[in-house]
mmCIF file of C-alpha atoms in Angstrom:
data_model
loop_
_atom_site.group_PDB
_atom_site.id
_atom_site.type_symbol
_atom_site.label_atom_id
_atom_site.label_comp_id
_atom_site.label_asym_id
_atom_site.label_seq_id
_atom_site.Cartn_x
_atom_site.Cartn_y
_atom_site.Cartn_z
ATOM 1 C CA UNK A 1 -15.757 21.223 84.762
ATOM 2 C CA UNK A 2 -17.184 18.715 82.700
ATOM 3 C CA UNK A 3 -20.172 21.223 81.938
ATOM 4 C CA UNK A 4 -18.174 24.102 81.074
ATOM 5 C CA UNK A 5 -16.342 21.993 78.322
ATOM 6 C CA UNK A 6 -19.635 20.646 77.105
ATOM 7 C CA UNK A 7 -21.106 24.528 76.949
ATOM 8 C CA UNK A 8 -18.077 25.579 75.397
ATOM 9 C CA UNK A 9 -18.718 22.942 72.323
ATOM 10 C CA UNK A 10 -22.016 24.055 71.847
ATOM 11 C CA UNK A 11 -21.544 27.441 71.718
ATOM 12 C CA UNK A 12 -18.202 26.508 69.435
ATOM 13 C CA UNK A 13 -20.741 24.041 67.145
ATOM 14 C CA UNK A 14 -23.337 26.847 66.843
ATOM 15 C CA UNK A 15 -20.928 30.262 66.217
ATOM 16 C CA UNK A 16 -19.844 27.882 63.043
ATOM 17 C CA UNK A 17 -23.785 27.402 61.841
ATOM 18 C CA UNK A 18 -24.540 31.273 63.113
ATOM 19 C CA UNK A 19 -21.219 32.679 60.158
ATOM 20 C CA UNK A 20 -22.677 30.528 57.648
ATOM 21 C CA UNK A 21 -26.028 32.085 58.051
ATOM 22 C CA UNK A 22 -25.453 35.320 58.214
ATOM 23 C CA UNK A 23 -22.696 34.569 54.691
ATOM 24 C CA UNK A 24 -25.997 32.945 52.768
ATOM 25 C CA UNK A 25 -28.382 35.738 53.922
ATOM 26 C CA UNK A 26 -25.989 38.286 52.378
ATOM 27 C CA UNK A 27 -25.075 36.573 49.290
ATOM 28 C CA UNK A 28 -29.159 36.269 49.336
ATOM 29 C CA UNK A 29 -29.563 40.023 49.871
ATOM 30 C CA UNK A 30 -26.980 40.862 46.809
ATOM 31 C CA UNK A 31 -28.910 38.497 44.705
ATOM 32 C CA UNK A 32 -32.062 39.952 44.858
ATOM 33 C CA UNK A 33 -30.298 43.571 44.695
ATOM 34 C CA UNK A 34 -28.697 42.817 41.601
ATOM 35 C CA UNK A 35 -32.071 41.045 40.214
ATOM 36 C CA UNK A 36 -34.061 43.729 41.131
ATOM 37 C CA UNK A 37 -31.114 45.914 38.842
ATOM 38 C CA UNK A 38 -31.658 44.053 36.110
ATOM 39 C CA UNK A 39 -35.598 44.267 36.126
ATOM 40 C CA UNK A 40 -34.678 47.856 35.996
ATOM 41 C CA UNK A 41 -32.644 48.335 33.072
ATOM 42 C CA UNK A 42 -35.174 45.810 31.401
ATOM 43 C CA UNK A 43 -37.857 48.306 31.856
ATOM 44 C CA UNK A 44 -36.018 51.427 30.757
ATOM 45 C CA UNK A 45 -34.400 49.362 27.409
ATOM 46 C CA UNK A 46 -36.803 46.712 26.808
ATOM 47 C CA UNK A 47 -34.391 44.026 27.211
ATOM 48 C CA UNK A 48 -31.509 42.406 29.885
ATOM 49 C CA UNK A 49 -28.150 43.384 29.309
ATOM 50 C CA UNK A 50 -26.677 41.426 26.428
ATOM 51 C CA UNK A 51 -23.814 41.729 24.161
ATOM 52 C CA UNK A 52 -20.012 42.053 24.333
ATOM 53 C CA UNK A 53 -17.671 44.712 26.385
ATOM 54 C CA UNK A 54 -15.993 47.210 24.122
ATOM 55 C CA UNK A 55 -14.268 48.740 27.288
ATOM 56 C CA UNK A 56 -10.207 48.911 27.617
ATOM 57 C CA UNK A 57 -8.212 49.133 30.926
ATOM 58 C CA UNK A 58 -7.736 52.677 32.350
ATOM 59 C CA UNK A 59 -3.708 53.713 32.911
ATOM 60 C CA UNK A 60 -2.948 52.227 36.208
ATOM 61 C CA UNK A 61 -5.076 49.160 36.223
ATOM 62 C CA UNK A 62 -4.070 45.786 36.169
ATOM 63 C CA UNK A 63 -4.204 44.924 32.225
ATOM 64 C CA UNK A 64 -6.925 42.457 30.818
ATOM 65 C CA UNK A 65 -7.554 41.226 27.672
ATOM 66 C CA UNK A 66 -10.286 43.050 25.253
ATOM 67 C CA UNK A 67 -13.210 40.840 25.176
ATOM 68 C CA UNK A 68 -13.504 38.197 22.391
ATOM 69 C CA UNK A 69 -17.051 36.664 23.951
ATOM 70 C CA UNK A 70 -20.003 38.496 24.744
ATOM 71 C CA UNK A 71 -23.268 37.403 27.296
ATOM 72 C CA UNK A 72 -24.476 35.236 24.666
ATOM 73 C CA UNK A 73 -21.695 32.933 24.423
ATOM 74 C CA UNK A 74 -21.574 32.203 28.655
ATOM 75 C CA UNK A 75 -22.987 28.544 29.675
ATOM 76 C CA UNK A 76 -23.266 29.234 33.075
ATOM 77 C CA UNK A 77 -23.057 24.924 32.819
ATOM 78 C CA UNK A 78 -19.925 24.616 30.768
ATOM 79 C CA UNK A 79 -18.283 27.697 32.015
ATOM 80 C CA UNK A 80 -18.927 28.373 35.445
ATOM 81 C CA UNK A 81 -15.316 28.912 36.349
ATOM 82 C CA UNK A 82 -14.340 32.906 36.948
ATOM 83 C CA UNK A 83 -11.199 32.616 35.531
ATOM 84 C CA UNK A 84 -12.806 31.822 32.151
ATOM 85 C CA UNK A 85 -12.560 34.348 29.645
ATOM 86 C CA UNK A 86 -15.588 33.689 28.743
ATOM 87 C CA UNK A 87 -16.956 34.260 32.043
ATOM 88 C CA UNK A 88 -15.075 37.169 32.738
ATOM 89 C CA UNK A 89 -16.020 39.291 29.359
ATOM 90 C CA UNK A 90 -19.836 38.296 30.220
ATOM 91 C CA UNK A 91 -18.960 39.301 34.073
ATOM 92 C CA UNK A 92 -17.054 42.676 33.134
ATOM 93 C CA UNK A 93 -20.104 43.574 30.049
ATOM 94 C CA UNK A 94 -22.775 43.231 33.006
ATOM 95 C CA UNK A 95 -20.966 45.062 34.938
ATOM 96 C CA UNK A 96 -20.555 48.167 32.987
ATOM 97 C CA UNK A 97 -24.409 48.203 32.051
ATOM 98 C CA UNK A 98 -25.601 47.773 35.617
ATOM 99 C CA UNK A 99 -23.013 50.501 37.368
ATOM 100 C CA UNK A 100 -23.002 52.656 34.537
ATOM 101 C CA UNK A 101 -19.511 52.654 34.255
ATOM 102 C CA UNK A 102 -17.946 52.541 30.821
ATOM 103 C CA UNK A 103 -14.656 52.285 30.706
ATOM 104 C CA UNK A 104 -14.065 51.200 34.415
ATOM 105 C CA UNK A 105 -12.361 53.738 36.209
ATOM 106 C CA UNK A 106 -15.023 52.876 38.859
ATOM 107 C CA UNK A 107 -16.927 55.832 38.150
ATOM 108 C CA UNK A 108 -20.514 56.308 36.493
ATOM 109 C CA UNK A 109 -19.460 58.023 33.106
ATOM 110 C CA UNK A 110 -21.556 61.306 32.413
ATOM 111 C CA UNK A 111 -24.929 60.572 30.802
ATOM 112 C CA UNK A 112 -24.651 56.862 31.874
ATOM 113 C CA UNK A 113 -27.351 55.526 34.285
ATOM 114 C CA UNK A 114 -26.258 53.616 37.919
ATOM 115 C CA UNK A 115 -29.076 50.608 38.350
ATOM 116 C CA UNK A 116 -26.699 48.994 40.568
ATOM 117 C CA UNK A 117 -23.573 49.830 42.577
ATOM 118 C CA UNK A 118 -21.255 47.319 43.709
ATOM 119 C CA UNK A 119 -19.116 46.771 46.732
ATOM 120 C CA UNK A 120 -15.419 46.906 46.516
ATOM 121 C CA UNK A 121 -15.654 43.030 47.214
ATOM 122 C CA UNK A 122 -17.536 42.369 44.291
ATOM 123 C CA UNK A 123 -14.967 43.929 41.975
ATOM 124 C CA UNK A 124 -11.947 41.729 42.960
ATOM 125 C CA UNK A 125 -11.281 41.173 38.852
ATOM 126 C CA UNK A 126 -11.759 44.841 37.275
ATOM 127 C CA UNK A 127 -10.300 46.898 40.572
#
């Protein structure tokens, strides 16, 4: 008896280690995807994304502010919160340069290029 509760804490101890694994080599894998997005759109316009979101809510979506702050006003240091404003005009910009998607229906508008397309997950503010 005494062995079965002992295996049954190790396996318990190591199922623990095994999620937090497999969590860090996905956030890893979206990293680099999203890196290797941006060394994209730097070689087709000769610079990272940068600048401020023009876009405004579609009919039907939750309703967000327009943005006041563009990529060169976010201190990843100072404002690393996500409910920032700050964080989330630099967030939602980035996101419309790297899907292609302009005024964030979710689609790629026509004659806008997709370097990057993210998971529903991903899109827990603009969805």
């Amino acid at each position: 008896m005494a062995v079965i509760i002992v295996l049954a804490g190790l396996i318990l101890s190591t199922s623990g280690y095994v999620q937090k694994k497999g969590n860090r080599s996905r956030a890893e894998a979206e990293i680099a995807a999203m890196s290797a997005a941006l060394e994209s759109y730097k070689a087709d316009n000769g610079i990272y994304p940068r600048g401020i979101s023009i876009s405004t809510p579609p009919t039907g979506m939750p309703n967000y502010s327009l943005a006041a702050t563009g990529t060169d006003d976010l201190n990843a240091i100072v404002n690393g919160d996500p409910n920032d404003k700050r964080y989330q005009d630099a967030s939602r910009y980035l996101y419309e340069q790297l899907s292609g998607d302009a005024d964030l229906d979710l689609v790629v508008n026509n004659g806008n290029k997709s370097y990057f397309t993210f998971k529903e997950s991903q899109l827990a503010l603009i969805k």
